[in-house]
Structure formats: C-alpha cells, structure tokens
XYZ file of N, CA, C and O in Angstrom:
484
model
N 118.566 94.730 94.182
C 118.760 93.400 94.738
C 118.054 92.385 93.845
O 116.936 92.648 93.402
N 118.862 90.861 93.476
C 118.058 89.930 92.974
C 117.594 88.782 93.709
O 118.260 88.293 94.621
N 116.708 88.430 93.421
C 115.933 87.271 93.780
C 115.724 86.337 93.198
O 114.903 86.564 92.309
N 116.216 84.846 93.242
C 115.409 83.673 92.896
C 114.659 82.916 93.792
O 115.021 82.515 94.898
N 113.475 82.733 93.180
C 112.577 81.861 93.925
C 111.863 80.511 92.989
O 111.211 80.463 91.946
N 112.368 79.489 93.964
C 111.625 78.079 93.268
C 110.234 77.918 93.547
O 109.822 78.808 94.291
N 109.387 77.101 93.209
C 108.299 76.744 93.362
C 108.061 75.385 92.561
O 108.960 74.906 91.870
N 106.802 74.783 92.688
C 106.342 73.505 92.191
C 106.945 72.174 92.792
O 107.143 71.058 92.313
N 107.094 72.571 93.664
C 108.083 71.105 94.614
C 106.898 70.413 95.396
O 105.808 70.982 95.330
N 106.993 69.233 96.139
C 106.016 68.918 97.211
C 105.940 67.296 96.771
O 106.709 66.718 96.004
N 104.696 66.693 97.539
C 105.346 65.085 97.551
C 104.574 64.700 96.778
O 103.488 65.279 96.757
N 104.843 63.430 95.711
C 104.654 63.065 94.413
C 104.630 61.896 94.513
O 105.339 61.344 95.355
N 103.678 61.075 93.553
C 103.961 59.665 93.881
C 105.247 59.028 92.265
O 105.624 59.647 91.270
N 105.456 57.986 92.610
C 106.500 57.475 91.809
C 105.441 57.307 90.327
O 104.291 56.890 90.195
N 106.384 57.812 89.417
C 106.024 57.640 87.782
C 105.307 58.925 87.579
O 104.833 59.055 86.450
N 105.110 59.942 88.442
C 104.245 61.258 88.095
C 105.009 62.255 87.748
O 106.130 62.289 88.255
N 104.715 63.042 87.049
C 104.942 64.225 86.618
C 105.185 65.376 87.543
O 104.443 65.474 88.520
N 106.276 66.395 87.328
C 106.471 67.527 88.370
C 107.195 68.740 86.943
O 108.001 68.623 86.020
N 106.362 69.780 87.478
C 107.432 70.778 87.037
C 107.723 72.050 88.290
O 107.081 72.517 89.231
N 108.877 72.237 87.759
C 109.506 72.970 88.992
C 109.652 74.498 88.173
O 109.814 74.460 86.953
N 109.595 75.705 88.805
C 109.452 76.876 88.474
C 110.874 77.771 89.140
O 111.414 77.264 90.124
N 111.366 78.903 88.661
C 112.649 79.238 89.041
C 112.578 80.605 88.453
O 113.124 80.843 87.376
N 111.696 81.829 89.356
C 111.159 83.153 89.088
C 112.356 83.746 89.110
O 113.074 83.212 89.955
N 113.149 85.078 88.244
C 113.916 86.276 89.000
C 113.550 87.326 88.990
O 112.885 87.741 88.041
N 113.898 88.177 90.154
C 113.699 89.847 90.266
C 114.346 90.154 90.213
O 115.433 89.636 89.959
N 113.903 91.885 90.562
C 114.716 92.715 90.997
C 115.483 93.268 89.526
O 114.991 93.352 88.401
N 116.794 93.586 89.972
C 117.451 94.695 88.841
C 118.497 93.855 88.038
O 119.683 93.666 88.309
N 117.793 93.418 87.029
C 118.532 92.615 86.198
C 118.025 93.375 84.843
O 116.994 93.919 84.448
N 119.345 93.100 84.356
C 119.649 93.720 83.651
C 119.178 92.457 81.584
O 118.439 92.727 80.638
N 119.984 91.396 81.831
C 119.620 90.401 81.266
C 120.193 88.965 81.736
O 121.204 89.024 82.436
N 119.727 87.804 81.469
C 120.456 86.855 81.765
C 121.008 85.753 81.336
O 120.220 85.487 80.429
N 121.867 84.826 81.320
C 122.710 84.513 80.612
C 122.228 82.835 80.699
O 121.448 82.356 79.876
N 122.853 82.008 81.882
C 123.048 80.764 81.692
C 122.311 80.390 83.170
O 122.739 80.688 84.284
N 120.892 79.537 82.795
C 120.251 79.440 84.108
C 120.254 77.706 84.480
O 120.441 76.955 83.523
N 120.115 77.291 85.409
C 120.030 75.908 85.836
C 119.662 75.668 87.015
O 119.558 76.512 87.904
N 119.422 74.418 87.115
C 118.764 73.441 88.135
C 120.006 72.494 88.629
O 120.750 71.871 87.871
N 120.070 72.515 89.954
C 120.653 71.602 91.033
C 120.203 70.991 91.672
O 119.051 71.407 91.790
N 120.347 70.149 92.263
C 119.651 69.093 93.415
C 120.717 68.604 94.520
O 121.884 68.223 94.434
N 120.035 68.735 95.340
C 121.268 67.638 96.361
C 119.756 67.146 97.703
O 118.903 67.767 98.338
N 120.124 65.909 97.561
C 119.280 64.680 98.076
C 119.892 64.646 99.620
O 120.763 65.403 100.050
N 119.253 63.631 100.314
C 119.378 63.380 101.510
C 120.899 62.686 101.662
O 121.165 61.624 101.100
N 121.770 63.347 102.412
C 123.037 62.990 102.588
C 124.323 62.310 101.324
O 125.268 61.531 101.191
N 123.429 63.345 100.602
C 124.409 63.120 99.092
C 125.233 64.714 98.901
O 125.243 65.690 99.652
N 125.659 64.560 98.032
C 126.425 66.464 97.340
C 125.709 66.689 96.577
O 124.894 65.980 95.986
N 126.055 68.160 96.492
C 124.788 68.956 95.409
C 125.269 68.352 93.851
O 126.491 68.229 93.772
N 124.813 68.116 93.105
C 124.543 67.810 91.342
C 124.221 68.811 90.537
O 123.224 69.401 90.954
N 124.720 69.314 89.403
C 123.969 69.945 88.438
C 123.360 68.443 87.622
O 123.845 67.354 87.317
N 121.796 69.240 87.470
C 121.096 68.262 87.040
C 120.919 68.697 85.195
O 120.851 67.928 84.236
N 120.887 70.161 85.230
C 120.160 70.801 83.884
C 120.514 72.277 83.607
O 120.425 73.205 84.411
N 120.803 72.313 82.721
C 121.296 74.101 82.241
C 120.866 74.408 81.008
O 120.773 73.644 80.047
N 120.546 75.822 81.080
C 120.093 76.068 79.437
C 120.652 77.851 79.085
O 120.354 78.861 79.723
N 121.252 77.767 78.247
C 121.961 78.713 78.164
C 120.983 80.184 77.011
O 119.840 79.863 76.687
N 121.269 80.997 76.723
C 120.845 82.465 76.830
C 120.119 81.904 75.079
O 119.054 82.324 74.626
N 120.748 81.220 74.606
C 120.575 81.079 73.050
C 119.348 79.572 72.915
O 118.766 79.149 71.916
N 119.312 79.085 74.327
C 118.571 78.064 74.097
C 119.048 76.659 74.528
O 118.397 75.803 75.127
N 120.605 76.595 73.999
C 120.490 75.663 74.595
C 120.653 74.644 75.684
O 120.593 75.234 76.762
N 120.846 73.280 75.852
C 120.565 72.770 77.176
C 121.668 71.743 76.946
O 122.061 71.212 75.907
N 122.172 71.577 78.614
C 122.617 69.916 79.017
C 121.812 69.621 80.134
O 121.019 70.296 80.790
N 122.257 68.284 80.206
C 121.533 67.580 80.946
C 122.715 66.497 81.679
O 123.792 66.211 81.156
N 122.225 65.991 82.996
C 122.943 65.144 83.686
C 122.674 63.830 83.082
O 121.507 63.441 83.038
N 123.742 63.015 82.554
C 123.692 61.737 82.424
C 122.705 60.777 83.362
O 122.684 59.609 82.972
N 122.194 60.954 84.088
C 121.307 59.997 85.135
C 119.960 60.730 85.218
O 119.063 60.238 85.903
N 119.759 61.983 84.495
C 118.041 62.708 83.984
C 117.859 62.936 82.427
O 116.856 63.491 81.980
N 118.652 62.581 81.815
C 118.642 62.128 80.312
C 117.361 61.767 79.882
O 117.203 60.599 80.240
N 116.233 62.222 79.221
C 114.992 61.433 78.513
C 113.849 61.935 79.988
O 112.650 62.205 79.931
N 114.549 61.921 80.923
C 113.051 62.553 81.829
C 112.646 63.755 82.244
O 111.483 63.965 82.590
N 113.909 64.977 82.247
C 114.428 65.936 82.689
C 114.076 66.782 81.474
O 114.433 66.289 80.403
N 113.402 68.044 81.413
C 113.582 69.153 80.161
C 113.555 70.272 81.064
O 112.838 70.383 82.058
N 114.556 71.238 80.548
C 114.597 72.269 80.969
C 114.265 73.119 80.265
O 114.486 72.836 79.088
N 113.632 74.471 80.479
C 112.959 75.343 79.241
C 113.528 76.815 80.044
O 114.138 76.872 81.112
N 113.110 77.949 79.153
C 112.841 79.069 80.031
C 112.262 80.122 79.641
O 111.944 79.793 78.498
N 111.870 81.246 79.794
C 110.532 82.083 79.525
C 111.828 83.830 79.579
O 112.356 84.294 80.589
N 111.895 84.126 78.772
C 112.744 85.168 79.211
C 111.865 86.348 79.404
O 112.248 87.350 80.009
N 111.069 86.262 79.055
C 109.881 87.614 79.000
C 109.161 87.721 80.419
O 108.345 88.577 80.761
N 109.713 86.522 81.254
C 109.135 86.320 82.894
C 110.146 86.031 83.205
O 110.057 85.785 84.408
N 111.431 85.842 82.789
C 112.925 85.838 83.875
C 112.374 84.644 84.776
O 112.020 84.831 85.941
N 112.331 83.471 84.180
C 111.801 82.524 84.904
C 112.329 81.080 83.485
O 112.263 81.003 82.258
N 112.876 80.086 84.752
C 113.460 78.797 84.157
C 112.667 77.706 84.580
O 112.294 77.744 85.753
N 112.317 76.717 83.868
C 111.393 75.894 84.146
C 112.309 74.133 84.583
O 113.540 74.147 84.589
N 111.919 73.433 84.751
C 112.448 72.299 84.828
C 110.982 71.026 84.894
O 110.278 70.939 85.901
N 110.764 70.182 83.684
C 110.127 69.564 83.879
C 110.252 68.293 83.895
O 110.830 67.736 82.962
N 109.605 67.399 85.222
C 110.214 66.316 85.586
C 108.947 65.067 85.261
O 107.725 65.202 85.321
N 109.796 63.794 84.891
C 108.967 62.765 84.068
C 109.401 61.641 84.888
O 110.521 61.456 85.366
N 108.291 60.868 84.992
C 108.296 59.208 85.657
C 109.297 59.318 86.781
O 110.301 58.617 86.651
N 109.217 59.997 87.757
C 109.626 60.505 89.350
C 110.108 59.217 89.365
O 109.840 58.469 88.425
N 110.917 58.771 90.482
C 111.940 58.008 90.988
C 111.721 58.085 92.367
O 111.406 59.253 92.598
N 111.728 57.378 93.483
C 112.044 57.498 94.805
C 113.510 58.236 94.712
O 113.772 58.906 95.710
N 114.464 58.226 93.728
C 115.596 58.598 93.855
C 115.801 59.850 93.675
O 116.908 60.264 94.021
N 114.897 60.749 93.136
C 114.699 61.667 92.873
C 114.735 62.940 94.291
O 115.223 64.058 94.458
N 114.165 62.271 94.843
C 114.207 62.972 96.116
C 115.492 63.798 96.417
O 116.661 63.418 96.491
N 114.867 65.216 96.591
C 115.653 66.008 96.962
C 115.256 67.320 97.278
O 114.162 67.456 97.827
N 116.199 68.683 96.942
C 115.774 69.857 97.186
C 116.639 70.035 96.263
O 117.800 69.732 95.989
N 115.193 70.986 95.587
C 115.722 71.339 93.831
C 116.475 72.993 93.843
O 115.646 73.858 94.123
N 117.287 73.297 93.694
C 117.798 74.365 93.775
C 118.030 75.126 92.083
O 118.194 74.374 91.123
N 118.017 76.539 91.908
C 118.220 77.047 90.816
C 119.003 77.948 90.959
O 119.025 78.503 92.058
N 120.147 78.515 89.621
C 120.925 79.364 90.024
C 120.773 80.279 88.613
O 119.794 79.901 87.971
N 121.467 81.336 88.005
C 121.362 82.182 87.088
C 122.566 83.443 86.650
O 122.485 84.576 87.122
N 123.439 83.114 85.882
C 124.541 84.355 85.837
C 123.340 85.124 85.144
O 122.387 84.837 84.421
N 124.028 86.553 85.899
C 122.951 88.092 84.981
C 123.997 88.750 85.319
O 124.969 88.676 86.071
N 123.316 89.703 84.215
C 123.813 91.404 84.176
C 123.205 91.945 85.138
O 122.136 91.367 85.337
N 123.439 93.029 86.028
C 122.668 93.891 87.079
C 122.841 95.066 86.351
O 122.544 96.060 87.015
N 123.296 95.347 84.980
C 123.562 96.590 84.761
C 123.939 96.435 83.040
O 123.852 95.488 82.258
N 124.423 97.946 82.891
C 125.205 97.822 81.453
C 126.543 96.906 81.224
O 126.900 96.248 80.247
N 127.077 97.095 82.365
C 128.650 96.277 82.759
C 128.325 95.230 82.128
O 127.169 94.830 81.991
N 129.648 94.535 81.554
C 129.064 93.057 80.810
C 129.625 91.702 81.986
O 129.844 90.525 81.700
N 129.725 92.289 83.149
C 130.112 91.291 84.247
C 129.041 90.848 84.645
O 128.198 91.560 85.190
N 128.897 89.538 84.427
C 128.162 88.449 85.003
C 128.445 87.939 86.829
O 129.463 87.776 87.501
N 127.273 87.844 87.054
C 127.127 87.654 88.934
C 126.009 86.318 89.162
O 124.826 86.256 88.826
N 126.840 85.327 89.840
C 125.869 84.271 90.061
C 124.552 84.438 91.181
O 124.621 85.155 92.180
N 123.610 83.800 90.878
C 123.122 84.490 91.932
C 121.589 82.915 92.395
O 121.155 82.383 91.373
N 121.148 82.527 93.367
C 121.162 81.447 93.771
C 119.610 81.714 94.308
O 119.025 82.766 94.565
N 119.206 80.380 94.368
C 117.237 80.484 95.195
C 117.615 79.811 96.297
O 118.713 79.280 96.466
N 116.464 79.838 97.250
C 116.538 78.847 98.407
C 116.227 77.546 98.136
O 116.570 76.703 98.965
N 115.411 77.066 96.741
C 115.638 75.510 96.925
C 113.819 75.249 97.258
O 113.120 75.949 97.991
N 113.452 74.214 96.583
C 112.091 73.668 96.773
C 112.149 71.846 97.110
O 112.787 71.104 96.363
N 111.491 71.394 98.161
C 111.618 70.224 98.254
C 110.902 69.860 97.116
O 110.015 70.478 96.527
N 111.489 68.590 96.845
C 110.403 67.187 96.307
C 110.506 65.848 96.807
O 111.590 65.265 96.847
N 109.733 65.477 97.082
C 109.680 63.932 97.895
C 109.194 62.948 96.959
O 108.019 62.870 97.318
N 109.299 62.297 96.175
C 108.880 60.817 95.804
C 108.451 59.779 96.359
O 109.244 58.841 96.434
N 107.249 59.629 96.851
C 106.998 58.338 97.689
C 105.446 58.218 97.716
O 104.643 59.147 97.796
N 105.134 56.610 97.618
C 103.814 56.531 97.674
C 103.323 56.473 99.088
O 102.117 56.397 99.320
C-alpha cells in the first residue's frame, strides 16, 4: 500500500515564508511526476506546481517567482516552497505522485489528504 502525507501547513502571516512537505511510502517501486494542488475556500482544485522524474518543473501562471518546487528522491518526498504568502493563498495544499508499485512499467496516481494553510494576520 502507498501513502502520501503533507505536512508544513498552518496559519502564516502575509509576506512569510512556508514550505510544504509531501512524504511517500510503502511499496514503490520508483517515481515519476510529483506535484502540488490547491483548492481554496469555494474555488476548484488548481495545479499549482509539478516536477518531473528528470527535474524538471512547471509552475502555475499566478505562483510564478514565489512558488519552487523541489524533490528529494532518496526520501520519496516533494517539497513546495512558498514566498511572500498572499491572503489569497489560502487553501488546502494537496500532493499527488505517478509511481511504479513494481517492475511493471504502469504508472498509478496516487494522492495525500491535503495540509491547510491560512494567510492572515
């Protein structure tokens, strides 16, 4: 069984710094293309940030210059680090991850529960 779990979320004041954490377990095999989502208070979910197996990254046109996404493959863990917070920012940061569970070269999405962040002084 795999697991993602977020962490580093919680309430922040505007212009501060956050990084958000995005652990996996379990029986993985390797992984491919990991990212960060958000969906805010009575909005739809967004891809905000992706970074793919070789390194590299997009980014959402509206986290451009504040947003870096990194990732640690030796801890199966994706980072997301967040710059000069926004009240708009507000949301619940979600992470997702295609992997291998095996030798098979079929890729399986596989999803966290999501970490709040609040922006507000």
């Amino acid at each position: 069984q795999v697991q993602l779990v977020e962490s580093g979320g919680g309430l922040v004041q505007p212009g501060g710094p956050l990084r958000l954490s995005c652990a996996a377990s379990g029986s993985i095999f390797s992984i491919s293309t990991m990212r960060w989502y958000r969906q805010g208070p009575g909005k739809q979910r967004e891809l905000v940030a992706g970074i793919s197996s070789d390194g590299s990254t997009t980014y959402a046109e509206s986290v451009k210059g504040r947003f870096t996404i990194s990732r640690d493959d030796a801890k199966n863990t994706v980072y997301l680090q967040i710059n000069s917070l926004k009240p708009e920012d507000t949301a619940v940061y979600l992470c997702n991850a295609d992997l291998r569970v095996g030798p098979s070269p079929n890729l399986y999405r596989y999803w966290g529960q999501g970490t709040q962040v609040t922006v507000s002084s």
